[in-house]
Coordinates of C-alpha atoms and ligand atoms in Angstrom, one line a residue:
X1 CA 0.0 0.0 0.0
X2 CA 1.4 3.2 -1.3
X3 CA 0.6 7.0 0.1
X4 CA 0.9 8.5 -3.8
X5 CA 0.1 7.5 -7.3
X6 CA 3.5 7.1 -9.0
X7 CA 6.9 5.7 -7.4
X8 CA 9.6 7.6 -10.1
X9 CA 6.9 7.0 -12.9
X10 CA 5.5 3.4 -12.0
X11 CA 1.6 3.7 -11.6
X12 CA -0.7 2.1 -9.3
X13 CA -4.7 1.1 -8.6
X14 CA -6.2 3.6 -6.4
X15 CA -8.6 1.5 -4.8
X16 CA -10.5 2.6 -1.7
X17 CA -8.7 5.3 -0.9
X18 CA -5.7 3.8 -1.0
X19 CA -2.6 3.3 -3.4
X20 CA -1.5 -0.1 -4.4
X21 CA -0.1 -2.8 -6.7
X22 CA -3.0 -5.2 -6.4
X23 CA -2.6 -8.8 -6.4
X24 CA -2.1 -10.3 -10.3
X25 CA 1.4 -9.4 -10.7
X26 CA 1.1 -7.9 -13.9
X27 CA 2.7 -4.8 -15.5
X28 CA 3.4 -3.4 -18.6
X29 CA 5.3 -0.8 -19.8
X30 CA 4.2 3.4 -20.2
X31 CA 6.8 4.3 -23.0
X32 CA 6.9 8.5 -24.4
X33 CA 5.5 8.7 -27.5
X34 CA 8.1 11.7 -28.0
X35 CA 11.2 9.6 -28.1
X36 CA 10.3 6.1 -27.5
X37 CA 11.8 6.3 -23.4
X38 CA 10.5 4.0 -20.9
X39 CA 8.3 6.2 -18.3
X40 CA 7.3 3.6 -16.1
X41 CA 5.4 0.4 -15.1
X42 CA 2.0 0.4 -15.0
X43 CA 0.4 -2.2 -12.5
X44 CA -2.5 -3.9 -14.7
X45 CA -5.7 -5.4 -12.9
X46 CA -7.1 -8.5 -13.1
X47 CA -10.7 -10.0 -12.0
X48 CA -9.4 -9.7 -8.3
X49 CA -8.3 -5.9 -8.3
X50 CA -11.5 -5.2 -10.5
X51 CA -13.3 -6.9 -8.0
X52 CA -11.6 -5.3 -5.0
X53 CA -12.4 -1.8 -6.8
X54 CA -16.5 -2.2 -7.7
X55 CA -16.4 -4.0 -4.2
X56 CA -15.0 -0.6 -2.4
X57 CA -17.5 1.2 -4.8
X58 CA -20.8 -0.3 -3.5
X59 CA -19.7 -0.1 -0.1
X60 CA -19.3 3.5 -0.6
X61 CA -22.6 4.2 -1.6
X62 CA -23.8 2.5 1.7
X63 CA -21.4 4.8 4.0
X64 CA -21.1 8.2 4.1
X65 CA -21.4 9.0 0.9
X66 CA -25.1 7.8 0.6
X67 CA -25.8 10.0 3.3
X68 CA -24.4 12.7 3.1
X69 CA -26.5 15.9 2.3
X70 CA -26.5 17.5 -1.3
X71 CA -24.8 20.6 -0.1
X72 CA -21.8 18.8 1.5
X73 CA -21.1 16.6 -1.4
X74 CA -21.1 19.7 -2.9
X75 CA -18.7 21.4 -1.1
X76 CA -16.6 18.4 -2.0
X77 CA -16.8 18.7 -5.3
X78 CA -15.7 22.2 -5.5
X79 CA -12.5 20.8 -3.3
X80 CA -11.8 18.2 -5.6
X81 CA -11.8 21.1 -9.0
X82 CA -10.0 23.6 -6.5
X83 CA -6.9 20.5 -5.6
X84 CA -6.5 20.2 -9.4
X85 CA -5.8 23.8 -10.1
X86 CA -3.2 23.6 -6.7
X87 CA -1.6 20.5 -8.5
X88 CA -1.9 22.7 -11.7
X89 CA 2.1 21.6 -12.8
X90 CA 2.1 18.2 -11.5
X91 CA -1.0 17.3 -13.6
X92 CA 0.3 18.8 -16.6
X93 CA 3.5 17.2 -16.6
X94 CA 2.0 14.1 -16.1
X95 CA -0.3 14.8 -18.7
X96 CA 2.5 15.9 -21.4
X97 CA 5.0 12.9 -20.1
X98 CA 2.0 10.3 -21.1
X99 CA 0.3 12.1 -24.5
X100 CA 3.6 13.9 -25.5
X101 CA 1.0 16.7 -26.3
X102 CA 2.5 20.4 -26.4
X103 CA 2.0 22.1 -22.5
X104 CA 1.3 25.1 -24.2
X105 CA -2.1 22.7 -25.4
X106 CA -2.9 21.1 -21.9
X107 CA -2.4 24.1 -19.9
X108 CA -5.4 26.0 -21.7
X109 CA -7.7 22.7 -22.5
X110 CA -6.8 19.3 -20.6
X111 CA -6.0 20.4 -16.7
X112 CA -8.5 23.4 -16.6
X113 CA -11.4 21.7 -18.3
X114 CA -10.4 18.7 -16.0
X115 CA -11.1 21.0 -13.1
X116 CA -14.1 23.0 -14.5
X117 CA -15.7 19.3 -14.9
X118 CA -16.1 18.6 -11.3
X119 CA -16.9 22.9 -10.4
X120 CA -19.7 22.5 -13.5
X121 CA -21.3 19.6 -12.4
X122 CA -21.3 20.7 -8.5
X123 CA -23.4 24.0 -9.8
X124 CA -25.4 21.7 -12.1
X125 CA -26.5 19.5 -9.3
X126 CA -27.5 22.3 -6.9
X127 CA -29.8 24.0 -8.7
X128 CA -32.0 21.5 -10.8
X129 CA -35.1 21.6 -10.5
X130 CA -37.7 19.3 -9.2
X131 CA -40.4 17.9 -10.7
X132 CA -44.0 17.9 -9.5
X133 CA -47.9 18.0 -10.5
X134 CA -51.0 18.3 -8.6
X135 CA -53.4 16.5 -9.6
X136 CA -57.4 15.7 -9.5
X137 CA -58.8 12.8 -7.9
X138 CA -62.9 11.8 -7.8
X139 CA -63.3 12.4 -3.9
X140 CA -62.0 16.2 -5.3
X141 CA -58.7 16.5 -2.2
X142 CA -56.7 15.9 -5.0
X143 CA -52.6 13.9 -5.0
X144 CA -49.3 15.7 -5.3
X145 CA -46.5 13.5 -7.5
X146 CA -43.0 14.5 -7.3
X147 CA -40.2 13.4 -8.5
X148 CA -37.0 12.6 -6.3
X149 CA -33.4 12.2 -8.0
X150 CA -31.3 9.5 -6.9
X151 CA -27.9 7.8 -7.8
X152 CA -27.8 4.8 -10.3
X153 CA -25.0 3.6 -8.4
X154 CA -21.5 2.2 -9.7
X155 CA -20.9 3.5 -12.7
X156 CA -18.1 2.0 -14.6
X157 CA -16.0 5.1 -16.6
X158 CA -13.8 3.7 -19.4
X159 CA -12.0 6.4 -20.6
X160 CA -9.7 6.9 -24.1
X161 CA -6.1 8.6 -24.4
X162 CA -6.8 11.4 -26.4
X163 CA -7.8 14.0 -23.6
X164 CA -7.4 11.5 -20.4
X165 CA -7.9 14.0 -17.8
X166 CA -10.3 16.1 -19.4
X167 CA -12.8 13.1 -20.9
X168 CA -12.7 10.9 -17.6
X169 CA -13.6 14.1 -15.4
X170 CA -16.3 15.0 -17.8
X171 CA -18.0 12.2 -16.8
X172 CA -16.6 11.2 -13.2
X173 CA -17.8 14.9 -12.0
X174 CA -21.3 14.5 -13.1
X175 CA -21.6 10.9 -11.6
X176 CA -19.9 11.9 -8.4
X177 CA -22.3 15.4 -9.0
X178 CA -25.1 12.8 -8.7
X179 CA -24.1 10.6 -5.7
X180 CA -22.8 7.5 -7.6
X181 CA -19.5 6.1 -6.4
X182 CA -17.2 5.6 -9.7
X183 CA -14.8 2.7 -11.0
X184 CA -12.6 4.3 -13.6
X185 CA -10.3 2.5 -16.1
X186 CA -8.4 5.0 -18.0
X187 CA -6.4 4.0 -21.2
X188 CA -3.6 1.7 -20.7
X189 CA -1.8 4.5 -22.6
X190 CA -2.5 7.6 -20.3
X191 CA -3.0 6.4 -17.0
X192 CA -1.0 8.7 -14.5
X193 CA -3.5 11.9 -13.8
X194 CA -6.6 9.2 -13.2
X195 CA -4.1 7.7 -10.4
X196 CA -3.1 11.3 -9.1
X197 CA -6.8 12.4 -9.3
X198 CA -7.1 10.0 -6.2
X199 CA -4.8 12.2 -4.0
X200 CA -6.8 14.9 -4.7
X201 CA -9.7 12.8 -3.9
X202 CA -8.4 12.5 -0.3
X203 CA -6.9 15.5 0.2
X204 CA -10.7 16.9 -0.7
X205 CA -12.4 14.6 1.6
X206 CA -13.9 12.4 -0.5
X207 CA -14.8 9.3 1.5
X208 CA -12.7 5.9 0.4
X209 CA -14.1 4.3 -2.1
X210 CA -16.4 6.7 -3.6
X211 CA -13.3 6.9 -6.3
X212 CA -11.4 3.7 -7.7
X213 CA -8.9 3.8 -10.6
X214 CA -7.8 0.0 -12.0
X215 CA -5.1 0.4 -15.0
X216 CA -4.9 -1.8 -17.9
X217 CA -5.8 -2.8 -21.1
X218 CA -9.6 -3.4 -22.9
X219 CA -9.4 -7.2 -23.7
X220 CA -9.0 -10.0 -21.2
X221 CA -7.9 -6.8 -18.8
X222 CA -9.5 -4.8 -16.5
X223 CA -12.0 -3.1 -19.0
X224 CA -13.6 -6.5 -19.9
X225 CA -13.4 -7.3 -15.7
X226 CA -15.1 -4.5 -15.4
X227 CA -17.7 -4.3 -18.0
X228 CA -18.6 -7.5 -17.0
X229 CA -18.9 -7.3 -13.3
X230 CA -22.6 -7.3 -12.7
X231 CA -21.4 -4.7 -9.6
X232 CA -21.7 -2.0 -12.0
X233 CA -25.2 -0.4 -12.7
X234 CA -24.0 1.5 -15.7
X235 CA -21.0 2.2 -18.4
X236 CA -19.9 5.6 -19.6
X237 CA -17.4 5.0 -22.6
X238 CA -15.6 7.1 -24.6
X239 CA -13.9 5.8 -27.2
X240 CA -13.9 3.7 -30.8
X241 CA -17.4 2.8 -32.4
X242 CA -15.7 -0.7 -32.4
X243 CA -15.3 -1.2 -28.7
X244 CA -18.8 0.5 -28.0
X245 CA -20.0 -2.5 -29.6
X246 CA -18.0 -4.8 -27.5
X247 CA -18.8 -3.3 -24.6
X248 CA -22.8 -2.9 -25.3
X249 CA -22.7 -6.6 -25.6
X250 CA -21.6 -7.0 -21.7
X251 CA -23.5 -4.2 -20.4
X252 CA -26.5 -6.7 -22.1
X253 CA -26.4 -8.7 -19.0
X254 CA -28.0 -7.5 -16.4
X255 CA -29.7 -5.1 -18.5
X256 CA -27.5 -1.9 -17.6
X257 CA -27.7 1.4 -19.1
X258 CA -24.9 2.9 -21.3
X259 CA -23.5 6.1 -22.1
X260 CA -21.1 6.3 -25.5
X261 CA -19.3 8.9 -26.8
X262 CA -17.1 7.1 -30.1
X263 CA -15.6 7.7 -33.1
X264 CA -16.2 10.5 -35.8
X265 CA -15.3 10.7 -39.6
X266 CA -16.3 14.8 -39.5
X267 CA -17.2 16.7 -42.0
X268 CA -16.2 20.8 -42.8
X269 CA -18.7 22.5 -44.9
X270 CA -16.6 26.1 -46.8
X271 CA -19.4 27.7 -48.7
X272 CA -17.7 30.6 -50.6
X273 CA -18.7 32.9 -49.0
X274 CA -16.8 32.8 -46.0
X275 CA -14.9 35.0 -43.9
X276 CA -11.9 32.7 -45.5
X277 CA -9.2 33.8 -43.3
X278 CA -11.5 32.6 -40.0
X279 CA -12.0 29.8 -42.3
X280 CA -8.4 28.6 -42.2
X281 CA -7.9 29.7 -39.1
X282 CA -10.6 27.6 -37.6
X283 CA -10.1 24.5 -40.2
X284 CA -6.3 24.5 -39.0
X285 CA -7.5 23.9 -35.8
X286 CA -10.3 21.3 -36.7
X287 CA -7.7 19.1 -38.7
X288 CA -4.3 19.5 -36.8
X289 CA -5.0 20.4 -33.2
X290 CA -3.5 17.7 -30.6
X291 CA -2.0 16.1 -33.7
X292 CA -5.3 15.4 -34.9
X293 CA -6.1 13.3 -32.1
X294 CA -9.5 15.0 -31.5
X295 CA -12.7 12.7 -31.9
X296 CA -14.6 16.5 -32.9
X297 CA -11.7 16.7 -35.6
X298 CA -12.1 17.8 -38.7
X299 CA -11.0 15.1 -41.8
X300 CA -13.5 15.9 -44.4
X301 CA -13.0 19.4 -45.8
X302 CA -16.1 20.4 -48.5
X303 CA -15.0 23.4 -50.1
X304 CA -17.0 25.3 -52.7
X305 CA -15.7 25.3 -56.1
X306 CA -15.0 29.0 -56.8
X307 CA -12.6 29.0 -53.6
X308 CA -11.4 25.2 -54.0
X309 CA -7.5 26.2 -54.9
X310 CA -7.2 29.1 -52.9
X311 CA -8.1 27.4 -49.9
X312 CA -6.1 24.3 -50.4
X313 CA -3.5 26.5 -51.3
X314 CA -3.4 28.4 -48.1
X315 CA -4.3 25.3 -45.9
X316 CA -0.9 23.9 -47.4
X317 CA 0.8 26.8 -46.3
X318 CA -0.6 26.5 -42.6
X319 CA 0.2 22.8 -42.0
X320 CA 3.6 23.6 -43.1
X321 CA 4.1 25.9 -41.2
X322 CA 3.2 23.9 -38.4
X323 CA 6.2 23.1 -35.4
X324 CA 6.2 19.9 -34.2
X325 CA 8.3 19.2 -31.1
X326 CA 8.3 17.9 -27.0
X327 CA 5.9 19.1 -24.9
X328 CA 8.2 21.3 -23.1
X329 CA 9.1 23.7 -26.2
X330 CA 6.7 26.2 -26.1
X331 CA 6.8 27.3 -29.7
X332 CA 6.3 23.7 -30.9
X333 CA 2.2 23.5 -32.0
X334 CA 2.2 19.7 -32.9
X335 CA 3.6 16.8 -30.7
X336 CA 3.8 13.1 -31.6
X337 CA 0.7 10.8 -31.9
X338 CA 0.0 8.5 -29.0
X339 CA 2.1 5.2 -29.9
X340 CA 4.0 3.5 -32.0
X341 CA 1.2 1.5 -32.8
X342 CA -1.4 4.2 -33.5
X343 CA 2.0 6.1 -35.8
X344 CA 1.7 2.5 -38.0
X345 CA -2.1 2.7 -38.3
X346 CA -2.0 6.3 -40.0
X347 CA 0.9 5.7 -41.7
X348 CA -1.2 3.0 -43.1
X349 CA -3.9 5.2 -44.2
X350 CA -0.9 7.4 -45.6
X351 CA 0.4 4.3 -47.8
X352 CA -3.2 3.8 -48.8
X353 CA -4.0 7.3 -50.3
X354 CA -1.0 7.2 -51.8
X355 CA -2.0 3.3 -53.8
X356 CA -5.2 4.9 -54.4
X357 CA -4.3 7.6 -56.2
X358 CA -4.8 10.7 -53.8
X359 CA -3.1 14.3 -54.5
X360 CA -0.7 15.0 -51.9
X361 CA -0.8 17.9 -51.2
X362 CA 1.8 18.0 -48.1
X363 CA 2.9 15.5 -46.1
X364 CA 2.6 11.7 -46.5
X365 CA 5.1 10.7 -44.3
X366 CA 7.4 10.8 -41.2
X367 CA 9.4 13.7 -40.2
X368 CA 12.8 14.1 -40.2
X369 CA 13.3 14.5 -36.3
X370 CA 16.7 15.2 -34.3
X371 CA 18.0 12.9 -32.2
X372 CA 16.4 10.5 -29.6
X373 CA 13.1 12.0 -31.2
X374 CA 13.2 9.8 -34.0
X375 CA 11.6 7.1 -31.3
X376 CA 8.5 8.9 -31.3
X377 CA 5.5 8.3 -32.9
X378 CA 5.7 11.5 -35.4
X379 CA 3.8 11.9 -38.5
X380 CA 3.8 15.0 -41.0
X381 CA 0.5 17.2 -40.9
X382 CA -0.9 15.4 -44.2
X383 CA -3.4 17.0 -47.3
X384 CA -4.8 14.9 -49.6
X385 CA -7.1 16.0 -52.8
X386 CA -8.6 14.6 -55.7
X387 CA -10.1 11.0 -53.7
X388 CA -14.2 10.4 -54.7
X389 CA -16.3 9.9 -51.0
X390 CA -16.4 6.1 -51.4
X391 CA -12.6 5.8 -50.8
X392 CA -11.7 4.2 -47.3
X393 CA -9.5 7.7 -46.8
X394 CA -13.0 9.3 -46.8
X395 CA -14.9 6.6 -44.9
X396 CA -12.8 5.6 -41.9
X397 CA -11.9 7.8 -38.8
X398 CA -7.9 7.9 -39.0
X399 CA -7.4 9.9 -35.7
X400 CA -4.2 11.6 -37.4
X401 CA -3.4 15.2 -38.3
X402 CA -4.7 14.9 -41.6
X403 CA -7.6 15.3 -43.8
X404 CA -8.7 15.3 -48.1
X405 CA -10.5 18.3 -49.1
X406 CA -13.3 17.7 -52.3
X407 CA -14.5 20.5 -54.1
X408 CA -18.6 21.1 -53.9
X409 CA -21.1 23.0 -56.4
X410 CA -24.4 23.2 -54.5
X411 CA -26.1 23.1 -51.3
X412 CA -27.8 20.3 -51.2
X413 CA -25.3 18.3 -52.9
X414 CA -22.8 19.3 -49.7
X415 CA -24.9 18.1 -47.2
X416 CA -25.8 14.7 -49.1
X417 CA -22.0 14.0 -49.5
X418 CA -21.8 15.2 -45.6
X419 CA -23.9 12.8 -44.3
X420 CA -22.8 9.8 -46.6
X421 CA -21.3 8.3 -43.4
X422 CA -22.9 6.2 -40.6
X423 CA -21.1 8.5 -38.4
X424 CA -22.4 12.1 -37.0
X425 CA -20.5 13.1 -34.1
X426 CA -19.8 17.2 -35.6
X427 CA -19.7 19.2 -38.4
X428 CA -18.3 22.7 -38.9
X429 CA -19.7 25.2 -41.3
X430 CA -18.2 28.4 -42.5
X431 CA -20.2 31.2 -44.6
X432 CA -21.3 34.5 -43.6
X433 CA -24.8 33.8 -44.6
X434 CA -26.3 33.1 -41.8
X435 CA -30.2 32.2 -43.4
X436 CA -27.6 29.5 -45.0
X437 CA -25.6 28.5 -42.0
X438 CA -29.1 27.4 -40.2
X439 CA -30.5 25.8 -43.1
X440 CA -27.3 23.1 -43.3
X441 CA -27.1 23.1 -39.8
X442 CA -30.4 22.1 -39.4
X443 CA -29.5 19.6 -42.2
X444 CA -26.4 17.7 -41.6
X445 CA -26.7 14.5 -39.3
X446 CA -24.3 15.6 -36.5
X447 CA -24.8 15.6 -32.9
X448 CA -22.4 19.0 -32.8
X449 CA -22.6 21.4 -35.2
X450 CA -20.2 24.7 -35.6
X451 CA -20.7 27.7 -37.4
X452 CA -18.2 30.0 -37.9
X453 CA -16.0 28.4 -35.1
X454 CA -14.7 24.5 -33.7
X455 CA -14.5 23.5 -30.4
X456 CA -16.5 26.3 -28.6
X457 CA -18.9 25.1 -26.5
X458 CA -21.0 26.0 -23.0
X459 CA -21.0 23.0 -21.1
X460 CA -24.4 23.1 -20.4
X461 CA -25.2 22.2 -23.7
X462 CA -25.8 18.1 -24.9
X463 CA -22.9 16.8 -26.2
X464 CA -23.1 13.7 -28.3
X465 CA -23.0 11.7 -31.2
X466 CA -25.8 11.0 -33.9
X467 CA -25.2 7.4 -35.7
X468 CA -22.5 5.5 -34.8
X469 CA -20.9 7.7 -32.7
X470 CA -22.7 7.8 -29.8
X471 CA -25.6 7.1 -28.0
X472 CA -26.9 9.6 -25.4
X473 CA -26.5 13.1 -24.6
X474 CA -23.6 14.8 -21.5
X475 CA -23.3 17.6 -20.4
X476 CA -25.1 19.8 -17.9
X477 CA -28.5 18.6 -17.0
X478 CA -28.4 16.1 -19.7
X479 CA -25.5 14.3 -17.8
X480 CA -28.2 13.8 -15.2
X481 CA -30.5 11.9 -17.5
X482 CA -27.7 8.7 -17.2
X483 CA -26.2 9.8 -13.9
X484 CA -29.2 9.5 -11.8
X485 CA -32.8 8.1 -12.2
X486 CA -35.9 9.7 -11.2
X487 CA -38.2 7.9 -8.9
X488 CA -42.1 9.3 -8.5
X489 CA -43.5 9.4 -5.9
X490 CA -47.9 10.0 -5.2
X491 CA -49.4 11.1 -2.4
X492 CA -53.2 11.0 -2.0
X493 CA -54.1 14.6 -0.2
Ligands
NAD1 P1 -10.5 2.6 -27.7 O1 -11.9 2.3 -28.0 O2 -9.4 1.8 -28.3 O3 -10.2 2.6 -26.1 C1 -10.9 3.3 -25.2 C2 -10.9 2.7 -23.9 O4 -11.6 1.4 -23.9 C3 -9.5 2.3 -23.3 O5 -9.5 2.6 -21.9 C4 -9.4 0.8 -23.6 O6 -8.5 0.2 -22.8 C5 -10.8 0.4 -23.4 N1 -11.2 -0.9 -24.0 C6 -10.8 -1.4 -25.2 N2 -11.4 -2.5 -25.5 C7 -12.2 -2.8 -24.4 C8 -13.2 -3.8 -24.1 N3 -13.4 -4.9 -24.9 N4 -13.9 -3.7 -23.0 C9 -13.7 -2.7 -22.1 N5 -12.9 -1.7 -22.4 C10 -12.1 -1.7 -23.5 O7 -10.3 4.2 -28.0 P2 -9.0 5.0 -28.0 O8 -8.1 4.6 -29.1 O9 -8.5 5.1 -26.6 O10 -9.6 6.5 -28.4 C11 -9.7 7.0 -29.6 C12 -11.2 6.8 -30.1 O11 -12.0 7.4 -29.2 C13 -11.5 7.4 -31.4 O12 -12.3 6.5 -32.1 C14 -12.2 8.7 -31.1 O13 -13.1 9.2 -32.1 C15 -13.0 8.2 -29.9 N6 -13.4 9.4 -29.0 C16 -14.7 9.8 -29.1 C17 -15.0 10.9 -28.3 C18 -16.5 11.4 -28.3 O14 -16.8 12.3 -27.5 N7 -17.3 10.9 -29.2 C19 -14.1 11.6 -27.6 C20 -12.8 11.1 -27.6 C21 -12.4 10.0 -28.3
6OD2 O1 -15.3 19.0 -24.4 C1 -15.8 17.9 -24.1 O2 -16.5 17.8 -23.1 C2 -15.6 16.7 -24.8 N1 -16.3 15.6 -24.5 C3 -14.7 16.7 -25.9 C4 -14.4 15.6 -26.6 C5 -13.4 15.6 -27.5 C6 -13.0 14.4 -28.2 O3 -11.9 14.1 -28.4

């Protein structure tokens, strides 16, 4: 039993409160994705630490916890977001060290959103309101129904490696918000600030076992224990379409609810008449931001024909001007992508533009790094033109800084080759007609759509994916439609 997360870089369980190595004697190795280094061991979990963890988790919800009144788990919450931004450096470095993502990235998104997830939901919670309706009866004293809010219970959180911090608080603040005790498995690539979250857990008062953090892998690992374990009342996953499936199929026993945020294949709509420099500006972002490794990312890019070369043109001269480097150079705008292993799958896709016959328009390949750095998992910010919407390049998410652009003549012919996908997590739109923004927004099958911007959002708003990419809505009160349940209650006047 350990007092903190990491010993040099080794990670840990965090399971009921405490730190520790659990029982199966497995680890495996965190490696940078900058330069290939080995960070650390990670302790993986087996049925018995999975077991251990959902076991701590129900008892929770018995203890204090359970009890305690709306305003003190409140309080707690606002702790918990106020011990992040006091660990502000620690959780970036150990956000940076793990993603190899640029700190000049995770110090305005990752750690502060990580924070504002648990400070959102706290404010969420406190002032819903309750539901309730007087009505007639035949001896004319009438009934009052009203509707009380309580916990589901465990919820299992599997979380991806994309935004680790950011995506696993979005959705442990809102269960915690609701007075559910968690079990979190973050990705076996990323799983250092989910084990130093539980420090801040205790230092904030948050009774043992209302948070648990088991590390490993998805398969025959702890997020199969755990999706299985017919402890847990419900699943929140964010992650591939693929593994939604896998996991829908285990959340089928025992009839438990499910929560999925997965994969994207979005499009960008460029009518001509666009402010084109906010355009660029906004589709650099979409396409390149965290290396691509954004599931709202852009990799379809519809641009109307009369501004088709200009704006390829100019998007060229953006990604190249793009600075790839470690986390720690502060001019650098582009870091590695996650792996090795995820650096061979969009080189793949790189290879297979190329056999089919794709324009390259930049990129295509891997850059020439100094040093130690050509360990990492680089890839060059890649254009492609010239591919018809039935290509794989077009029909797959690749999760890589790249993306084809197609010319477009009409309307309605850009929002049928828009939705020609069985995904629909977001769209972006640019014009600065705004009868015609509306009308396409109101068209295209996305659960997000952007005009004029990417990535801007109130977090009270649903967030969520149409088709394939998702099913149900997060975010402010919608986060309470999976978090809790609503029980009615009648009584006769
Ligand atoms: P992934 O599906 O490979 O893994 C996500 C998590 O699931 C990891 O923790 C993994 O260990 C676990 N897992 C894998 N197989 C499992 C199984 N059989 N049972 C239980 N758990 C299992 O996804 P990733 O590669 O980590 O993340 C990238 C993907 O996530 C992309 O497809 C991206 O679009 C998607 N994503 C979607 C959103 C969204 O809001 N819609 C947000 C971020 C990422
Ligand atoms: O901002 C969020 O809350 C959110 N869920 C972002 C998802 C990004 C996907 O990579």
């Amino acid at each position: 039993m350990l007092e903190t997360a990491t010993r040099t870089h080794d990670v840990l369980h965090f399971i009921n409160g405490e730190y520790t190595e659990g029982t199966s004697g497995a680890t495996f190795e965190n490696r940078s994705p900058v330069d290939g280094s080995l960070i650390g061991l990670v302790h993986e979990a087996k049925e018995a630490e999975v077991d251990a963890a959902v076991q701590a988790a129900r008892a929770a919800l018995k203890g204090p916890w359970g009890r305690m009144p709306l305003a003190e788990r409140v309080e707690i919450l606002y702790r918990v977001a106020d011990g992040i931004n006091a660990r502000f450096e620690e959780f970036l470095a150990a956000e940076c060290r793990d993603t190899g993502k640029p700190r000049s990235l995770a110090r305005h998104i990752d750690i502060p959103r990580g924070a504002a997830n648990f400070k959102i939901f706290a404010d969420v919670i406190k002032n819903v309101p309750a539901e309730s309706f007087r009505m007639d009866t035949p001896d004319g004293a009438g009934a009052l129904n009203y509707a009380i809010r309580v916990p589901k219970g465990v919820i299992g959180v599997i979380a991806p490696w994309n935004l680790p911090l950011l995506l696993m608080t979005w959705k442990v603040g809102p269960a915690l918000a609701c007075g559910n005790t968690v079990v979190v498995k973050p990705s076996e690539e990323t799983p250092t600030t989910a084990a130093l979250l539980g420090e801040v857990m205790n230092e904030a008062g948050v009774p043992r076992g209302v948070y648990n953090v088991i590390q490993g892998f998805g398969p025959d690992s702890a997020g199969e224990f755990l999706t299985r374990h017919p402890g847990v009342d419900a699943i929140t996953f964010t992650g591939e379409t693929r593994t939604g499936t896998a996991i829908m199929k285990a959340a089928a026993d025992g009839v438990r609810d499910v929560s999925f945020e997965l994969g994207g294949k979005n499009p960008a709509i460029i009518f001509a008449d666009c402010d084109l420099d906010k355009a660029i500006e906004g589709t650099m972002r979409s396409v390149f931001a965290n290396c691509g490794q954004v599931c709202l990312g852009t990799e379809r890019v519809y641009v109307e024909r009369p501004i088709f070369d200009e704006f390829v043109a100019r998007l060229k001269a953006g990604a190249e001007s793009l600075k790839l480097g470690r986390p720690e150079d502060e001019e650098a705008n582009m870091g590695p992508l996650i792996s090795k292993e995820h650096q061979r799958k969009v080189l793949g896709y790189y290879q297979k533009a190329r056999e089919l016959g794709a324009t390259v328009v930049t990129g295509g390949g891997v850059p020439d790094m100094p040093g130690e750095l050509r360990n990492g998992a680089w890839v060059e910010p890649t254009i492609w033109t010239g591919l018809g919407d039935d290509s794989p390049i077009m029909r797959e998410e690749i999760f890589g800084p790249c993306c084809h652009i197609s010319p477009f003549d009409s309307e309605d012919e850009v929002i049928e080759r828009a939705n020609d996908t069985e995904y629909g997590l977001a769209c972006a739109i640019w014009t600065e007609n705004l009868a015609k923004a509306h009308r396409t927004a109101a068209r295209v099958e996305s659960g997000l759509t952007w005009i004029n911007s990417w990535f801007l959002r109130d977090l009270r708003t649903p967030f969520g994916g149409s088709k394939q990419s998702g099913i149900g809505r997060e975010g402010g009160v919608h986060s309470l439609e999976f978090y809790s349940e609503l029980r009615n209650i009648c009584v006769k006047l």
